[in-house]
PDB file of C-alpha atoms in Angstrom:
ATOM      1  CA  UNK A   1       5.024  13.707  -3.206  1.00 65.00           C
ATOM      2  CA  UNK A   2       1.743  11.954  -3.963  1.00 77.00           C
ATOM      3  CA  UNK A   3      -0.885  12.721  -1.662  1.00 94.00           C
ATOM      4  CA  UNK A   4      -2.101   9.732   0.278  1.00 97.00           C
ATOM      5  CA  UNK A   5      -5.419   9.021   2.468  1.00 98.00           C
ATOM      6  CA  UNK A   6      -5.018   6.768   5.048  1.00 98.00           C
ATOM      7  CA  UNK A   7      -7.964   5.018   6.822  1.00 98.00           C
ATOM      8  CA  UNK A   8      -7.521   3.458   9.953  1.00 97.00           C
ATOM      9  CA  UNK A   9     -11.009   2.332  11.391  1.00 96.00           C
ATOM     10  CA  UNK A  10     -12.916   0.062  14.162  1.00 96.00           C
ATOM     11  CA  UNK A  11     -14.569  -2.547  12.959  1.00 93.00           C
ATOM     12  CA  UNK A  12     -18.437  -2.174  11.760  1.00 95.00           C
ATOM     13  CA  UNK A  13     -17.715   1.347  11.882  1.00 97.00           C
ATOM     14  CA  UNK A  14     -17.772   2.032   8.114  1.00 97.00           C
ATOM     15  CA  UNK A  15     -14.487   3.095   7.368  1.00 97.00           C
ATOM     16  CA  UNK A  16     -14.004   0.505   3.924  1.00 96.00           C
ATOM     17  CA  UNK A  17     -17.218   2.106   2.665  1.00 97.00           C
ATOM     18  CA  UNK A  18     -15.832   5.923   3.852  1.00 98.00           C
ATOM     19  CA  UNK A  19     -12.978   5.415   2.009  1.00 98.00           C
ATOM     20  CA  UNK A  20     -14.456   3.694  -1.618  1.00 98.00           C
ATOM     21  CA  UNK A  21     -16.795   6.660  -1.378  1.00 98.00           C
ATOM     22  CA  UNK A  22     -13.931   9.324  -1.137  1.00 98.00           C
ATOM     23  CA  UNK A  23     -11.764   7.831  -3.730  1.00 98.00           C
ATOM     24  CA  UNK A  24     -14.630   8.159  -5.790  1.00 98.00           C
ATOM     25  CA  UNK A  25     -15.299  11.577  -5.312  1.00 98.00           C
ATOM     26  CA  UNK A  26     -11.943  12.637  -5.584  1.00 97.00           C
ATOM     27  CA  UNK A  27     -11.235  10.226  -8.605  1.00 97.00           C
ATOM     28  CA  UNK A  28      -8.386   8.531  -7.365  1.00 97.00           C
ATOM     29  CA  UNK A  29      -7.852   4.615  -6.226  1.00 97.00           C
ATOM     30  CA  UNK A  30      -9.112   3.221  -3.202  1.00 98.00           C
ATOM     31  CA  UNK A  31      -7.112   0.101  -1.935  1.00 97.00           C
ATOM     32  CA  UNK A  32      -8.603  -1.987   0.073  1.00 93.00           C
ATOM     33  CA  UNK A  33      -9.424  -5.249  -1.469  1.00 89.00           C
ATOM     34  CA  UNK A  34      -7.637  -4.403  -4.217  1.00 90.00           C
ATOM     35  CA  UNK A  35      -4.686  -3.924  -1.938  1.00 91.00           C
ATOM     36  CA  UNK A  36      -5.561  -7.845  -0.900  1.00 91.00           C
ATOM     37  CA  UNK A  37      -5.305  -9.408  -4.640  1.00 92.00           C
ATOM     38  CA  UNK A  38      -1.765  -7.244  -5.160  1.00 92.00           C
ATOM     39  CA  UNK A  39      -0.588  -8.737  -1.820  1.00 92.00           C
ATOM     40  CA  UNK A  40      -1.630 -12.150  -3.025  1.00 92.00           C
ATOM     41  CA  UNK A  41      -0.158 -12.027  -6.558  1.00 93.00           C
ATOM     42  CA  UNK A  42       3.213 -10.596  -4.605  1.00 93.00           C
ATOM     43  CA  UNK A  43       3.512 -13.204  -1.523  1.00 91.00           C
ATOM     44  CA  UNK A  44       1.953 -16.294  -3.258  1.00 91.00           C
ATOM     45  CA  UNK A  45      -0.021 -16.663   0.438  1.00 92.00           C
ATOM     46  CA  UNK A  46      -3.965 -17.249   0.018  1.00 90.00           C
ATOM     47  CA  UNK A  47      -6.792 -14.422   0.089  1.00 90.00           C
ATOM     48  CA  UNK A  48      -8.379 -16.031   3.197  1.00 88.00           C
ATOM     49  CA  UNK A  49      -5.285 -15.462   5.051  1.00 88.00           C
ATOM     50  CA  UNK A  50      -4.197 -12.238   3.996  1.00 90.00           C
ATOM     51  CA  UNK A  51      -7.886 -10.817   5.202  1.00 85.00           C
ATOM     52  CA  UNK A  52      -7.360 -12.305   8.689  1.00 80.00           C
ATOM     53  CA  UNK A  53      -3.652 -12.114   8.871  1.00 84.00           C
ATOM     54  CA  UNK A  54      -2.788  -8.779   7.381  1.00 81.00           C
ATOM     55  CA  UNK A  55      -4.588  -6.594   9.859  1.00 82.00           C
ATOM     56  CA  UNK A  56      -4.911  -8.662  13.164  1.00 80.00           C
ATOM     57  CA  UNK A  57      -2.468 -10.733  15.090  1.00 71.00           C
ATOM     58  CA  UNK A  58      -3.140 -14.827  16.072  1.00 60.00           C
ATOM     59  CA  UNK A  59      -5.623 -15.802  18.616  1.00 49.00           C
ATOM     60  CA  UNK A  60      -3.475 -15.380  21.781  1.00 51.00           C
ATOM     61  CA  UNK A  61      -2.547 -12.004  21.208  1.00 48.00           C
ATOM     62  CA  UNK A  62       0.801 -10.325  20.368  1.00 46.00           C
ATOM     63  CA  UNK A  63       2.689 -13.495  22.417  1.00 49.00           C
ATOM     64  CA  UNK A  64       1.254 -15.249  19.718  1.00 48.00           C
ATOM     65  CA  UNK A  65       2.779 -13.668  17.254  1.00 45.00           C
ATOM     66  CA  UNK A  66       6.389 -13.212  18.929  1.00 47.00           C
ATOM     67  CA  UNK A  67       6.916 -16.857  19.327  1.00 48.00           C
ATOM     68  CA  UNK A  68       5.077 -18.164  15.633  1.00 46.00           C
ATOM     69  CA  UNK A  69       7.059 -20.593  13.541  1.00 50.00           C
ATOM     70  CA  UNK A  70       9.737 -18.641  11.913  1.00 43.00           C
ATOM     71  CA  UNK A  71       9.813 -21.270   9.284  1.00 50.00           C
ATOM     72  CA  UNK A  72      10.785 -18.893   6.132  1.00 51.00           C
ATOM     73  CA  UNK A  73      14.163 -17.761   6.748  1.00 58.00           C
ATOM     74  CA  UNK A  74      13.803 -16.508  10.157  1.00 66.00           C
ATOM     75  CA  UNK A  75      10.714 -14.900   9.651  1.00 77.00           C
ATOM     76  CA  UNK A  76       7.207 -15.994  10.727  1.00 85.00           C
ATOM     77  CA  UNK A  77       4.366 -15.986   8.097  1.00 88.00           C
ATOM     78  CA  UNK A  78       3.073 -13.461   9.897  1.00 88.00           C
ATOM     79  CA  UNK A  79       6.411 -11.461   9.448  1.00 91.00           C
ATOM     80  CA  UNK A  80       7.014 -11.960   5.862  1.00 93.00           C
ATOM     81  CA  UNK A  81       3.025 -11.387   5.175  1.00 94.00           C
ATOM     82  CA  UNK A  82       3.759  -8.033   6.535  1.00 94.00           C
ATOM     83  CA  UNK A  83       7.012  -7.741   4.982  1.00 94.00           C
ATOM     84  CA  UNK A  84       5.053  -7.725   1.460  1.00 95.00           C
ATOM     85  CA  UNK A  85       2.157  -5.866   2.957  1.00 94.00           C
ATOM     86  CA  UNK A  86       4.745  -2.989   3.159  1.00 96.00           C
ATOM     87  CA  UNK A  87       6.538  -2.769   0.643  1.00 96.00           C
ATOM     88  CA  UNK A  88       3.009  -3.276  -1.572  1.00 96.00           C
ATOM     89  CA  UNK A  89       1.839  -0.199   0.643  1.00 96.00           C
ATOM     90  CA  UNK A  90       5.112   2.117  -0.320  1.00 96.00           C
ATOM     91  CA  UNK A  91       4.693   1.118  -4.181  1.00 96.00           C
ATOM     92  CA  UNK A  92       1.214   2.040  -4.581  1.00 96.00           C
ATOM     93  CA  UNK A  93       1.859   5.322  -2.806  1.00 95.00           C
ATOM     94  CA  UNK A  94       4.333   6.032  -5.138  1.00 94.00           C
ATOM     95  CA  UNK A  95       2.126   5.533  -8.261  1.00 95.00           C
ATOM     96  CA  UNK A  96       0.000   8.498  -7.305  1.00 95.00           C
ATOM     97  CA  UNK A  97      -2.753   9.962  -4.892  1.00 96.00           C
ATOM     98  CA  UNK A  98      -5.059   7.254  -3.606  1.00 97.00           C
ATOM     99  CA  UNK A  99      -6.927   6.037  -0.529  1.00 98.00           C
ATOM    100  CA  UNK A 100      -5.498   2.748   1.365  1.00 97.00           C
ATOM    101  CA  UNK A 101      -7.626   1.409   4.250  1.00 97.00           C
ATOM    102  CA  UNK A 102      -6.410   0.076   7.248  1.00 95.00           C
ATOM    103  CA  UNK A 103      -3.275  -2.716   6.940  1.00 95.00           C
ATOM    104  CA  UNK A 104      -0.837   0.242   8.894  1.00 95.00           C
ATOM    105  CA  UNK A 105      -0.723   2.402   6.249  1.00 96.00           C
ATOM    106  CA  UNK A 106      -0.875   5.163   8.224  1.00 96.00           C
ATOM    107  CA  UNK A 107       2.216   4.347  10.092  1.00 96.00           C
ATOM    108  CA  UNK A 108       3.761   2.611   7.097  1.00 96.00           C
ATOM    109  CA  UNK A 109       3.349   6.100   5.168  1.00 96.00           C
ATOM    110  CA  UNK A 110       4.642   8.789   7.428  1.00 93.00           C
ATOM    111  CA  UNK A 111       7.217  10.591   6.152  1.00 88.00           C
ATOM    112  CA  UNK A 112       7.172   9.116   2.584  1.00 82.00           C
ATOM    113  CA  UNK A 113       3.530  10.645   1.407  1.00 72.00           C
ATOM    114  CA  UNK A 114       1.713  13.682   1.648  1.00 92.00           C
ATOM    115  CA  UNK A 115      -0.270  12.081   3.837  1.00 96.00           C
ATOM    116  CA  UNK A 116      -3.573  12.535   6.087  1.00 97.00           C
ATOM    117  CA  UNK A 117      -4.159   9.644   8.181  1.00 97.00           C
ATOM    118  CA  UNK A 118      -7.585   9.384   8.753  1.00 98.00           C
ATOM    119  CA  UNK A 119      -9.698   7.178  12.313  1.00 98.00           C
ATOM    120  CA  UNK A 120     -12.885   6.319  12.063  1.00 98.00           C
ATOM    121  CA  UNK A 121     -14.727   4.841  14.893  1.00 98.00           C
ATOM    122  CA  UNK A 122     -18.390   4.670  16.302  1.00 98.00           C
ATOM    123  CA  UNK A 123     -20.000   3.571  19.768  1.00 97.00           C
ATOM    124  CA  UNK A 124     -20.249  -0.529  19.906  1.00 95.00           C
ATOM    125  CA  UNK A 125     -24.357  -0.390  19.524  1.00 95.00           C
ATOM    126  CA  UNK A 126     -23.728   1.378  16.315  1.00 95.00           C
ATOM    127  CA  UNK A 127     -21.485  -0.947  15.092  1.00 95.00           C
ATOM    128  CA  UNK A 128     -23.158  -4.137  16.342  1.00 93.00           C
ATOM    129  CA  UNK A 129     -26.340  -2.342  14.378  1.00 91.00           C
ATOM    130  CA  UNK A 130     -24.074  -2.239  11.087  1.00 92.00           C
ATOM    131  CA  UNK A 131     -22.680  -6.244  11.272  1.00 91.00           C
ATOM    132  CA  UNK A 132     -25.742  -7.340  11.705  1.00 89.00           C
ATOM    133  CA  UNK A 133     -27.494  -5.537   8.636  1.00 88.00           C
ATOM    134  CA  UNK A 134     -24.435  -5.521   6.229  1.00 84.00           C
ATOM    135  CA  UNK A 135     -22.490  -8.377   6.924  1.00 79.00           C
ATOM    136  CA  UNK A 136     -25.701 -10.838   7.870  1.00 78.00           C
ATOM    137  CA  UNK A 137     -23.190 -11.147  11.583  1.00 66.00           C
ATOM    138  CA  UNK A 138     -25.646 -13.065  14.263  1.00 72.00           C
ATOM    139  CA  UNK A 139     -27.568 -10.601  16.094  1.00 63.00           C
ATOM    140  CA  UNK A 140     -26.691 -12.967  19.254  1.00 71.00           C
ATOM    141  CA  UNK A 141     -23.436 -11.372  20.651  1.00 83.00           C
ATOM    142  CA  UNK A 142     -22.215  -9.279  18.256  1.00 89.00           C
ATOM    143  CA  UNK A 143     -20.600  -7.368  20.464  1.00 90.00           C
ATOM    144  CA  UNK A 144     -18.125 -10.174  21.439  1.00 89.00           C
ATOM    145  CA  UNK A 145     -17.079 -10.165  17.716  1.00 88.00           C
ATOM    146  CA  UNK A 146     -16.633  -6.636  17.453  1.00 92.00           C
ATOM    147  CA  UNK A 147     -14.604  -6.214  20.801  1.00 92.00           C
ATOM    148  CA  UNK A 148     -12.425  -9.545  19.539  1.00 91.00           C
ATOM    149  CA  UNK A 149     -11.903  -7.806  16.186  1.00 90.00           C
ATOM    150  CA  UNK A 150     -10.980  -4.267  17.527  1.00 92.00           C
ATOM    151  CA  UNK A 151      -8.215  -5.796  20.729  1.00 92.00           C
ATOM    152  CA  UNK A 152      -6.784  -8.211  17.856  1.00 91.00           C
ATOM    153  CA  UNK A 153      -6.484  -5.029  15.383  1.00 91.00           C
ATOM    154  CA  UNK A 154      -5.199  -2.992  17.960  1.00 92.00           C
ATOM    155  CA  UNK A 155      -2.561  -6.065  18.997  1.00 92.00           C
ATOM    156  CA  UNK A 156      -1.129  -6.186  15.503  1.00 92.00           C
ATOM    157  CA  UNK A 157      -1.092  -2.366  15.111  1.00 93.00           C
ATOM    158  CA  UNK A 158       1.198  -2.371  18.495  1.00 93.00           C
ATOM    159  CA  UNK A 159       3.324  -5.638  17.776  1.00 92.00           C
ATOM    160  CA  UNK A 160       4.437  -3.753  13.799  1.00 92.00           C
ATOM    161  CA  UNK A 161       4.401  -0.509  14.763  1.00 93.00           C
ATOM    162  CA  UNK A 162       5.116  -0.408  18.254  1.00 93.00           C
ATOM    163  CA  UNK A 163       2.314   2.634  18.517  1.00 93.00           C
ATOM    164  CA  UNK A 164      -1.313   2.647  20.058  1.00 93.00           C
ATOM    165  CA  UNK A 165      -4.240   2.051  17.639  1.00 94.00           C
ATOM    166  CA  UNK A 166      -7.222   4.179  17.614  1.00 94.00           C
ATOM    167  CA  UNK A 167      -5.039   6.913  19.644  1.00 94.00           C
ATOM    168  CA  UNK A 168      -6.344  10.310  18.116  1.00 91.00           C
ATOM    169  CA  UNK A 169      -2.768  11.911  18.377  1.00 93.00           C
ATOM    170  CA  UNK A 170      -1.641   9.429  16.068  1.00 93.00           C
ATOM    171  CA  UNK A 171      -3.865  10.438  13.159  1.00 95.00           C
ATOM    172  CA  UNK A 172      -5.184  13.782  11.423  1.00 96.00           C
ATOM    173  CA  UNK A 173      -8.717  13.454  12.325  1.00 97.00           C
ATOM    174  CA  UNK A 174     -10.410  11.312  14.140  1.00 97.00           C
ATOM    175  CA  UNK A 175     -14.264  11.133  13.372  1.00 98.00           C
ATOM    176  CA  UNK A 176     -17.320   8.986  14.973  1.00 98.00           C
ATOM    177  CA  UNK A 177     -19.212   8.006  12.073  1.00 98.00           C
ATOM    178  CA  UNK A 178     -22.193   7.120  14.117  1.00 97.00           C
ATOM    179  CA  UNK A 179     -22.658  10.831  15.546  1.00 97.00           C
ATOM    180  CA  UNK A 180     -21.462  12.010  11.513  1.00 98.00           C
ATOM    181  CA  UNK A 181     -23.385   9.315   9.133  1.00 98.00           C
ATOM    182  CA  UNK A 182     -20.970   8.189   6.370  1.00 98.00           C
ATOM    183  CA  UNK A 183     -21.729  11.200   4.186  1.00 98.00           C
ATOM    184  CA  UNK A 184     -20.889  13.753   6.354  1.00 98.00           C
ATOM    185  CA  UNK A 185     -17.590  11.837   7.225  1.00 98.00           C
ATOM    186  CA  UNK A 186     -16.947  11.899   3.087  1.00 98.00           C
ATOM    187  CA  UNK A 187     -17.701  14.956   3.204  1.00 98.00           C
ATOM    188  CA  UNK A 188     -15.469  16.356   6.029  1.00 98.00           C
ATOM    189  CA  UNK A 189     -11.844  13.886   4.429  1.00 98.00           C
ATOM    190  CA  UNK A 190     -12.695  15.060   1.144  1.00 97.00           C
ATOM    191  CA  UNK A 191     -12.746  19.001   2.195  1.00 96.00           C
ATOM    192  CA  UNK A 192      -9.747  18.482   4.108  1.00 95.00           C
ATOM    193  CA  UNK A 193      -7.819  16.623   1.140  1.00 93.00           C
TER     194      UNK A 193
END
């Protein structure tokens, strides 16, 4: 079996760059975006929509998503957007050891991959901090944005996998990268790899 990273990760908390930067110490792939363009080529649905849609349910929560046109043979958009998402997920495992961030991976993985499913979170100031410098976010409110992000993420985690997002039982290690830094948390998934 291949061995897989999985990160799962709040957002603003710097789990996208956590993961590029152990991929690239370790020499393997790091999907993330990457993971986005093979999901595009596959499902024929547009980037735009596979960023918002593939990690966060509709406006309106999981109800949202229950009762969504289910236009394409019984499935929603939603549902066949995750359908590819999946099976995209399983083949790159297969291909050999890599990193995949977020998209349920974790979940997705288990039981297929030598896997170690990695959480990274940090407290709300120190994410707010990091959308406002990296992303150029509004420094007015960004703590609406990141709590709207984090209950949709945590909505579409439940709806597919029927588990709790962010739970630390659920993963290996769970690590604050705002006590850590970003190095450190490299540091600490690529010893335990």
């Amino acid at each position: 079996m291949n061995r897989v990273i999985t990160i799962s990760r709040e957002f603003g908390s710097g789990g996208r760059t956590i993961g590029k930067r152990v991929a690239e110490r370790l020499g393997i792939p790091c999907y993330d975006q990457e993971l986005i363009e093979k999901i595009e080529e596959k499902s024929g649905l547009a980037k735009e929509f596979i960023e918002e849609r593939g990690e966060y349910t509709l406006r309106g929560g999981w109800l949202a998503n229950a009762f969504a046109d289910r236009s394409m043979n019984g499935l929603s958009v939603q549902d066949y957007l995750w359908t590819v998402q999946r099976k995209t997920i399983l083949e790159l495992a297969e291909q050999g050891p890599c990193v995949i961030v977020g998209r349920c991976a974790d979940y997705i993985l288990e039981g297929r991959a030598d896997l170690l499913k990695v959480f990274i979170h940090a407290p709300i100031e120190t994410r707010a901090k990091r959308i406002v410098e990296k992303y150029g976010e509004s420094a007015e409110a960004p703590e609406k944005r990141l709590r709207d992000k984090d209950v949709r993420r945590s909505a579409y985690y439940r709806f597919y996998t029927d588990m709790e997002w962010g739970i630390a039982k659920n993963y290996d290690v769970a690590l604050d990268s705002g006590t850590l830094g970003l190095d450190r948390c490299v540091d600490i998934i690529t010893s335990l790899y």
